[in-house]
PDB file of C-alpha atoms in Angstrom:
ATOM      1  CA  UNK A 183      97.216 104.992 113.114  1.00 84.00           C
ATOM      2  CA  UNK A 184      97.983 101.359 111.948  1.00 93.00           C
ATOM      3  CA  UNK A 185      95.233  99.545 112.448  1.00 93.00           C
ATOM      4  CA  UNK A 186      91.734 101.438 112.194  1.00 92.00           C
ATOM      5  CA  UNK A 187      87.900 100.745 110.653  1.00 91.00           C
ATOM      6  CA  UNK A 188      85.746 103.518 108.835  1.00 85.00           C
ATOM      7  CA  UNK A 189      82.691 105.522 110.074  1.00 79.00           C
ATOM      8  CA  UNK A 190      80.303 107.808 108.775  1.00 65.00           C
ATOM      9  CA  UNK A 191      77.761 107.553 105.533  1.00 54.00           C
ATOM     10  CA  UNK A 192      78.855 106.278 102.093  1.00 48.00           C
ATOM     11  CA  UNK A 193      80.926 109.021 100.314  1.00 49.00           C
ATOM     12  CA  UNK A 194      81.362 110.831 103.606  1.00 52.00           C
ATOM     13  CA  UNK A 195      83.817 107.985 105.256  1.00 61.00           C
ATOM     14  CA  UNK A 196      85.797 108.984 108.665  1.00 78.00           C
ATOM     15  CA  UNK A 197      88.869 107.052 110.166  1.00 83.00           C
ATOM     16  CA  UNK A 198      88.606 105.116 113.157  1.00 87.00           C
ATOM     17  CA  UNK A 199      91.315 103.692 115.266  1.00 90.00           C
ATOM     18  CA  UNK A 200      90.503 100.189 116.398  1.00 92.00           C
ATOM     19  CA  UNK A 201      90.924 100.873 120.060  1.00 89.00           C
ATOM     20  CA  UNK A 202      88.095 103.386 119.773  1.00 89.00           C
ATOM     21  CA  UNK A 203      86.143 101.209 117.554  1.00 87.00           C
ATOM     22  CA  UNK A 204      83.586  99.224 120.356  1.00 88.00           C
ATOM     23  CA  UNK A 205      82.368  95.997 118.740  1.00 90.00           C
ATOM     24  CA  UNK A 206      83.848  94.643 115.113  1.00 92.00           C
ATOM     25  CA  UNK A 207      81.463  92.123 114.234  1.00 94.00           C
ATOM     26  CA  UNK A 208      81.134  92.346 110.621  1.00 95.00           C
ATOM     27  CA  UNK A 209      83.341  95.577 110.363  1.00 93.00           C
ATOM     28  CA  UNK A 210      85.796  95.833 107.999  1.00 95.00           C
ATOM     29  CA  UNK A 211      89.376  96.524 109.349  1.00 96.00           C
ATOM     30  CA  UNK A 212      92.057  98.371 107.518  1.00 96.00           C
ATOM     31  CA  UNK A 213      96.082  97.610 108.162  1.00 97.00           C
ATOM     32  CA  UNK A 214      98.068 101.269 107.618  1.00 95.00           C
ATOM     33  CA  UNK A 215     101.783 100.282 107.016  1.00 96.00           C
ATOM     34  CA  UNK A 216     103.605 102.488 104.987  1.00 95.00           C
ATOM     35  CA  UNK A 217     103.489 105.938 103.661  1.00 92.00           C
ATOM     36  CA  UNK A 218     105.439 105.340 100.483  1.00 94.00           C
ATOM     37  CA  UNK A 219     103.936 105.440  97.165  1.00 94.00           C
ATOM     38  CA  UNK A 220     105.379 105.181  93.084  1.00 96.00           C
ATOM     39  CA  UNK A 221     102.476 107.903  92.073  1.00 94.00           C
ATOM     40  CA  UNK A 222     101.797 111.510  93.286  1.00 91.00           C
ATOM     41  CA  UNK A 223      97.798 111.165  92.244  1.00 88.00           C
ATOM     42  CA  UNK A 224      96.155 115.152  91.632  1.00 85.00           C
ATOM     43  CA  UNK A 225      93.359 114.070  93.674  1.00 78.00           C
ATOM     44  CA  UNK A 226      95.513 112.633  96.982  1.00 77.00           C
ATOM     45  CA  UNK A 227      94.973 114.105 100.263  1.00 67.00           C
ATOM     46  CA  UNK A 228      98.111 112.740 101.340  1.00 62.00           C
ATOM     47  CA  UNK A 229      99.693 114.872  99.020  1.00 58.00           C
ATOM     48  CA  UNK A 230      98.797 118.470 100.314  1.00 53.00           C
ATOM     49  CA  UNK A 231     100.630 119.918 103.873  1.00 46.00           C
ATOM     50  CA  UNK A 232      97.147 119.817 105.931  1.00 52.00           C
ATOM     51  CA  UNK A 233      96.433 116.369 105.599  1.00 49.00           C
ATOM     52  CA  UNK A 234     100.194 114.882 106.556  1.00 47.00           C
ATOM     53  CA  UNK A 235      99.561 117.492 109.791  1.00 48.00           C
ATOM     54  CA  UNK A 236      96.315 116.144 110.636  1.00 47.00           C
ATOM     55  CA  UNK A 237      95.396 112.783 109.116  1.00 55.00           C
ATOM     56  CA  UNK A 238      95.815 110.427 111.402  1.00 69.00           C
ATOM     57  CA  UNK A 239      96.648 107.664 108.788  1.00 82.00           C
ATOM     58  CA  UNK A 240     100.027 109.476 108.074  1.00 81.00           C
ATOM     59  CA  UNK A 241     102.476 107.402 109.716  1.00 89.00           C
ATOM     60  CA  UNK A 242     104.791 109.905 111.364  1.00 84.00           C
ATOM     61  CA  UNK A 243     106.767 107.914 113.674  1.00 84.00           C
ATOM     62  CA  UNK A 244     108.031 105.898 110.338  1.00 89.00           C
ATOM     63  CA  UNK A 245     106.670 102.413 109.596  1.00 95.00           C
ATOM     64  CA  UNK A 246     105.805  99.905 111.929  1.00 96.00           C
ATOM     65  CA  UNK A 247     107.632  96.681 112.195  1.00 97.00           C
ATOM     66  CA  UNK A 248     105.895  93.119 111.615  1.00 98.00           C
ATOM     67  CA  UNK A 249     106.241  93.019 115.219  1.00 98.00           C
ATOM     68  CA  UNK A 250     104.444  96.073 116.260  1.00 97.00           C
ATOM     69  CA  UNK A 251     101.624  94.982 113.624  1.00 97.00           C
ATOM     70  CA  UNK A 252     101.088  91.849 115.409  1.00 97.00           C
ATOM     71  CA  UNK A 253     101.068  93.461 118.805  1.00 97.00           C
ATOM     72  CA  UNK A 254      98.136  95.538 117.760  1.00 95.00           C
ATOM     73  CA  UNK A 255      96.361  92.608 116.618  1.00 97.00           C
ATOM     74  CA  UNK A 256      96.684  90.737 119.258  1.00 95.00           C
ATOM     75  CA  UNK A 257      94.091  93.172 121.152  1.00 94.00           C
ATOM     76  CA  UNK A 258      91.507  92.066 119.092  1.00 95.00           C
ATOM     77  CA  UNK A 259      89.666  88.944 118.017  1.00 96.00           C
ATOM     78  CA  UNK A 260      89.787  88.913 114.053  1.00 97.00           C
ATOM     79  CA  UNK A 261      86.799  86.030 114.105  1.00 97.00           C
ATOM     80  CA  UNK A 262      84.154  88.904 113.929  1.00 97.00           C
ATOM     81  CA  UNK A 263      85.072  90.802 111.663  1.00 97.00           C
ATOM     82  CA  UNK A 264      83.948  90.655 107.783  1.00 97.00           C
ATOM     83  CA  UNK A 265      86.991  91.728 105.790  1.00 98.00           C
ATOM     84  CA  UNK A 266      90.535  92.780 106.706  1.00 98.00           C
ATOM     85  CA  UNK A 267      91.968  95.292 103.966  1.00 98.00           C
ATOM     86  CA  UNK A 268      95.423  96.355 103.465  1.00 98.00           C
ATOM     87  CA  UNK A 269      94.991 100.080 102.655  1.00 92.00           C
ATOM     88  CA  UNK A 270      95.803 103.599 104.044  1.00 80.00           C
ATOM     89  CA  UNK A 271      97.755 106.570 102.198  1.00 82.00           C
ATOM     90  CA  UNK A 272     100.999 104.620 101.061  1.00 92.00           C
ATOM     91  CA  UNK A 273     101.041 101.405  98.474  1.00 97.00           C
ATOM     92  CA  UNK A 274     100.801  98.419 101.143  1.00 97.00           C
ATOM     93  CA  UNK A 275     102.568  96.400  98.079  1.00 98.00           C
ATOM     94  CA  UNK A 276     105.556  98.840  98.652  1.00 98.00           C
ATOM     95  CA  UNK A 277     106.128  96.347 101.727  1.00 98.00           C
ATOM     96  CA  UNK A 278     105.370  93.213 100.550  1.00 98.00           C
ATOM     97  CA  UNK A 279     107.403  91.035 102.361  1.00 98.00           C
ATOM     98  CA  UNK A 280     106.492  92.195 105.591  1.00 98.00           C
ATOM     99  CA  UNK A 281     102.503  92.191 104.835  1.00 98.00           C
ATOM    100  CA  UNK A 282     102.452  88.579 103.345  1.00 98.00           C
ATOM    101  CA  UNK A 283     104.730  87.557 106.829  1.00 98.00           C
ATOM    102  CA  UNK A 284     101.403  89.698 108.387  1.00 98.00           C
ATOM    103  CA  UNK A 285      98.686  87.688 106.547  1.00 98.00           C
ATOM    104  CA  UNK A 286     100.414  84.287 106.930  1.00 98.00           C
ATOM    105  CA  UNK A 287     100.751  84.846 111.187  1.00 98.00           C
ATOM    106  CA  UNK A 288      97.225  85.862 111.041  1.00 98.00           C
ATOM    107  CA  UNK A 289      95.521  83.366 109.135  1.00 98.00           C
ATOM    108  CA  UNK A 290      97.615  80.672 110.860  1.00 98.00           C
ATOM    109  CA  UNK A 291      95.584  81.435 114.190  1.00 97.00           C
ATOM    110  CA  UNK A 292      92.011  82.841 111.820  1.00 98.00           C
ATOM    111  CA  UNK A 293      92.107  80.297 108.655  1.00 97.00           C
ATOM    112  CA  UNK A 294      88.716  81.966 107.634  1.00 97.00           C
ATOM    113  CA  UNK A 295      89.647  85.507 107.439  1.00 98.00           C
ATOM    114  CA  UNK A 296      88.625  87.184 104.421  1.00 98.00           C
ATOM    115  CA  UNK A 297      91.809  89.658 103.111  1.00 98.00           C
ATOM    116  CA  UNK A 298      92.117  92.147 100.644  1.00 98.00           C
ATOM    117  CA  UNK A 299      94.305  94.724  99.493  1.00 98.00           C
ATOM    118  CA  UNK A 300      93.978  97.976  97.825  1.00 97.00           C
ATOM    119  CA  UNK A 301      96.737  98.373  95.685  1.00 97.00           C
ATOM    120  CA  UNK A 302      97.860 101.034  92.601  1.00 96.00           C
ATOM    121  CA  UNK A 303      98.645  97.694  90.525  1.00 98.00           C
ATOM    122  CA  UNK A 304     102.803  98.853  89.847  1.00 98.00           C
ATOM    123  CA  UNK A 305     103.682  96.289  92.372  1.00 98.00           C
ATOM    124  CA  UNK A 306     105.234  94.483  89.407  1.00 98.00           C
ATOM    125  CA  UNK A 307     107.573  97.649  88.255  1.00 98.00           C
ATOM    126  CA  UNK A 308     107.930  98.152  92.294  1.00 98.00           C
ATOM    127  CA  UNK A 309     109.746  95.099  92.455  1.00 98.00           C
ATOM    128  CA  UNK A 310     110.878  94.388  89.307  1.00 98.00           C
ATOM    129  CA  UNK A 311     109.719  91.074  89.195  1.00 98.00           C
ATOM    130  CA  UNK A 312     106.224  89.154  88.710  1.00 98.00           C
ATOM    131  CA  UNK A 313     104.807  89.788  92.455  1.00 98.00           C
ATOM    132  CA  UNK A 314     101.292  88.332  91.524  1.00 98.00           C
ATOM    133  CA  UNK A 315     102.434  84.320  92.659  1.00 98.00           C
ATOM    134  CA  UNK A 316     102.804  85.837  96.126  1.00 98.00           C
ATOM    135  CA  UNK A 317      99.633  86.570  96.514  1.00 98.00           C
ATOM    136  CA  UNK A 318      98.083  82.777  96.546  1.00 98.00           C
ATOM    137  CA  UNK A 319      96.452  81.943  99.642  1.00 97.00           C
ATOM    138  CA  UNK A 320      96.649  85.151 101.230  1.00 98.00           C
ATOM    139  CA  UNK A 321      94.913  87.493  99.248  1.00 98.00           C
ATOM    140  CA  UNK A 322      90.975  86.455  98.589  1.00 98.00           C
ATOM    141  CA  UNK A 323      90.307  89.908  96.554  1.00 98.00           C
ATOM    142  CA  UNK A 324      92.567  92.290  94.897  1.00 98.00           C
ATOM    143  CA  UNK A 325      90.885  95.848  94.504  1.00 98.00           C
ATOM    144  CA  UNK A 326      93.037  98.049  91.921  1.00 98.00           C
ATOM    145  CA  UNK A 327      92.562 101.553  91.254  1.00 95.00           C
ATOM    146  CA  UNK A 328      92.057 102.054  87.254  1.00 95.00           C
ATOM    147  CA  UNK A 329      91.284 105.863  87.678  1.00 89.00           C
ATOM    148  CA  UNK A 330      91.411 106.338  83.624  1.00 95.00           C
ATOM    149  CA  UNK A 331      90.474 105.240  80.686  1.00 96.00           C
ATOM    150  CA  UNK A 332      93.889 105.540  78.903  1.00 97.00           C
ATOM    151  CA  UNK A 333      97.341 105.455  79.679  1.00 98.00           C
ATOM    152  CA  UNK A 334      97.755 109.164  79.040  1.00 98.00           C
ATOM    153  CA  UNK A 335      94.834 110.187  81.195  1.00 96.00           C
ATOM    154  CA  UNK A 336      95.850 107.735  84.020  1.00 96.00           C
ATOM    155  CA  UNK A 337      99.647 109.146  83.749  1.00 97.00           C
ATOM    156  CA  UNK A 338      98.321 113.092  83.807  1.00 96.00           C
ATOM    157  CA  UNK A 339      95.968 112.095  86.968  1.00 93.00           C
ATOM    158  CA  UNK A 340      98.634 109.783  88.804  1.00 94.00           C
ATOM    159  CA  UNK A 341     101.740 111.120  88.212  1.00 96.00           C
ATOM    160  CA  UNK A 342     103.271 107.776  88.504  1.00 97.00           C
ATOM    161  CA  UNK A 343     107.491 107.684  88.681  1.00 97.00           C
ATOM    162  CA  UNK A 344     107.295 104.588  85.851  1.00 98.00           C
ATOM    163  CA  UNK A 345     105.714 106.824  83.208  1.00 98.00           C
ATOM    164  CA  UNK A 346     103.608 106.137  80.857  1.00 98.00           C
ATOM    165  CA  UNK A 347     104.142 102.263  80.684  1.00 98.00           C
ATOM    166  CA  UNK A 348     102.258 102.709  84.276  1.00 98.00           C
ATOM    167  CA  UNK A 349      98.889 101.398  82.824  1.00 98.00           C
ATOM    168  CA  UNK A 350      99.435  98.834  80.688  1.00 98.00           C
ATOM    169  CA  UNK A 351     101.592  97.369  83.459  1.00 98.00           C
ATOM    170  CA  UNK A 352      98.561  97.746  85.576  1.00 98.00           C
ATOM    171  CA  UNK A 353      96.466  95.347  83.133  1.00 98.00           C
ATOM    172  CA  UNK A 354      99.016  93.192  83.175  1.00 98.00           C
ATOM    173  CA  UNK A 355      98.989  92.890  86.961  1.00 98.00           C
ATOM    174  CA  UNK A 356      95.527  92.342  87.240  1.00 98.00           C
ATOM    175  CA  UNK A 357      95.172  89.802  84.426  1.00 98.00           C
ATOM    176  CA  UNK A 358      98.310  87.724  86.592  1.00 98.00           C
ATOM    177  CA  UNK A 359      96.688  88.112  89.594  1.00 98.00           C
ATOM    178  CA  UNK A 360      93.667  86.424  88.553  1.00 97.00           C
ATOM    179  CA  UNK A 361      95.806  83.346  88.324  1.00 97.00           C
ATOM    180  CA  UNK A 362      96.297  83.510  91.856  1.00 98.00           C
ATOM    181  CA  UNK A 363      93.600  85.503  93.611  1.00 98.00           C
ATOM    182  CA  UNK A 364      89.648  84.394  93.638  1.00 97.00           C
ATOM    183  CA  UNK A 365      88.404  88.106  93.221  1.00 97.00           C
ATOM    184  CA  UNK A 366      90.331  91.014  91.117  1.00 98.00           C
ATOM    185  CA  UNK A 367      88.486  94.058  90.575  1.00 97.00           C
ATOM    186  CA  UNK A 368      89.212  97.915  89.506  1.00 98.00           C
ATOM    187  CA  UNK A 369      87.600 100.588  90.512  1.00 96.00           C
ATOM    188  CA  UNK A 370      86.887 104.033  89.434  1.00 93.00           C
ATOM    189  CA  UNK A 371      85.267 107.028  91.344  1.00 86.00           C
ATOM    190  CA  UNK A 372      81.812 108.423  90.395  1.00 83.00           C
ATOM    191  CA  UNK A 373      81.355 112.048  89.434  1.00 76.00           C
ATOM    192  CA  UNK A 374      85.082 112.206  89.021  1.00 78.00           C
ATOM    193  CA  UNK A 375      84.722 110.575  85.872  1.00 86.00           C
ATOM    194  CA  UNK A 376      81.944 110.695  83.078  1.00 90.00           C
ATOM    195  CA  UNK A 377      79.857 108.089  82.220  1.00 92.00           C
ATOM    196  CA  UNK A 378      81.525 107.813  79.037  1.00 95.00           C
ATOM    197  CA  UNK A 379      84.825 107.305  79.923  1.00 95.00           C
ATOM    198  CA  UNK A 380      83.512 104.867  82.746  1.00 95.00           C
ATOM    199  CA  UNK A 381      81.876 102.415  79.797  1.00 96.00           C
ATOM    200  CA  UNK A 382      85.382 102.923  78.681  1.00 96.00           C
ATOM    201  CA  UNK A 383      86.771 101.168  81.471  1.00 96.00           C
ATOM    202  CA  UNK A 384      83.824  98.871  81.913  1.00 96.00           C
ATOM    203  CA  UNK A 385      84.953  97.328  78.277  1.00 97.00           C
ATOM    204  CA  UNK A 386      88.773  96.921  79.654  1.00 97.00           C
ATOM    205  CA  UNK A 387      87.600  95.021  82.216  1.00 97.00           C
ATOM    206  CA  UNK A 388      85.327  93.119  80.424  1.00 97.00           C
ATOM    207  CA  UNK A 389      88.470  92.563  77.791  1.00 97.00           C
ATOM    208  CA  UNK A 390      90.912  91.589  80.799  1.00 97.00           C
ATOM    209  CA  UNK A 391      87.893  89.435  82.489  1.00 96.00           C
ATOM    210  CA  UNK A 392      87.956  91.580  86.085  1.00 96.00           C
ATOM    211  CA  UNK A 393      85.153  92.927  87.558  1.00 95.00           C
ATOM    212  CA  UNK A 394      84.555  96.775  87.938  1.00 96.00           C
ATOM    213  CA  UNK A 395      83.450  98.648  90.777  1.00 95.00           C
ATOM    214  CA  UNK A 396      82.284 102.088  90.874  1.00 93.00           C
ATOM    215  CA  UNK A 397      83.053 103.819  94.089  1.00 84.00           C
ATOM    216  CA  UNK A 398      81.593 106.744  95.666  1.00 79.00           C
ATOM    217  CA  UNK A 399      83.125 110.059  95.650  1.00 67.00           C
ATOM    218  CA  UNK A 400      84.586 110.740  98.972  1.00 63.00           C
ATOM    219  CA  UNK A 401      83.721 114.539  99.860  1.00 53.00           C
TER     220      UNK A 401
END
């Protein structure tokens, strides 16, 4: 599924393909583009045998091209809706060229349309390179998942291939990207994590001037 909108309760979300999705006025839609990812997160469902059998966000026919993007869009009119969030299993930023040639066809037709992404912040060490100036004028709000308090903790729970510079790198991507995008925020998950160590990571991003969001724990 490439293109698709959530259902169900907070905490208790269900996927959605658009198709099946009746009318999007002030829905949120998510773009599904890749399965690839630098981290191998404890907590992933994309991660056990199950969910790459019966998720229907696991892209099994191999990425889709620009092309076949657009053609899904096309169906719809993008004017209703409230946000449009790059997302799914994989690390959209693992195709970056492809999603900002996405977001630039899009908001050349809808110059109003609200995008984010939801992004592991490596996208630097991905690349090699400082990614962040890309993001200007395409990206209105960048939505990064801290998941720790420290780079030890965050390295134990992700399992991320760069090691243990994997968190400081992430602080340094969303302090860049604030030059560039209106909105950066990280997010943890409640219940996963204690109140202490989430006043932790409320300082950081006090320290790094982001804003931090609390999500619901997805059952």
């Amino acid at each position: 599924m490439i293109l698709y909108t959530v259902t169900g309760k907070v905490g208790q979300a269900g996927y959605l393909n658009l198709k099946d999705s009746g009318d999007m006025t002030g829905k949120n839609v998510y773009v599904n583009i890749t399965n690839r990812c630098p981290c191998n997160c404890v907590f992933c469902l994309r991660q056990t045998k199950k969910m790459m059998e019966g998720n229907s966000l696991w892209l099994k026919g191999g990425e889709p091209s620009v092309e076949t993007v657009m053609e899904e869009f096309n169906a719809f009119d993008l004017s209703v809706i409230h946000e449009l969030i790059f997302c799914g299993f994989g690390e959209p930023l693992e195709r970056l060229g492809d999603v900002c040639k996405i977001i630039d066809q899009l908001k050349a037709k809808y110059p109003n349309l609200k995008v984010r992404v939801n992004t592991n912040g490596l996208a630097n060490l991905i690349h090699g390179k400082d990614i962040t100036p890309e993001l200007k004028g395409r990206f209105d709000t960048v939505s990064i998942s801290l998941n720790a308090p420290d780079a030890e903790e965050f390295l134990a729970l992700t399992r991320s291939k760069f090691g243990i510079q994997s968190y400081d790198a992430l602080k340094d991507f969303a302090v860049k990207a604030k030059q560039f995008v209106p909105s950066v925020v990280l997010t943890v998950v409640e219940k996963v994590m204690s109140e202490e160590k989430i006043e932790i990571c409320r300082k950081t991003c006090e320290n790094l001037g982001v804003t931090l969001r609390v999500r619901p724990f997805e059952d």
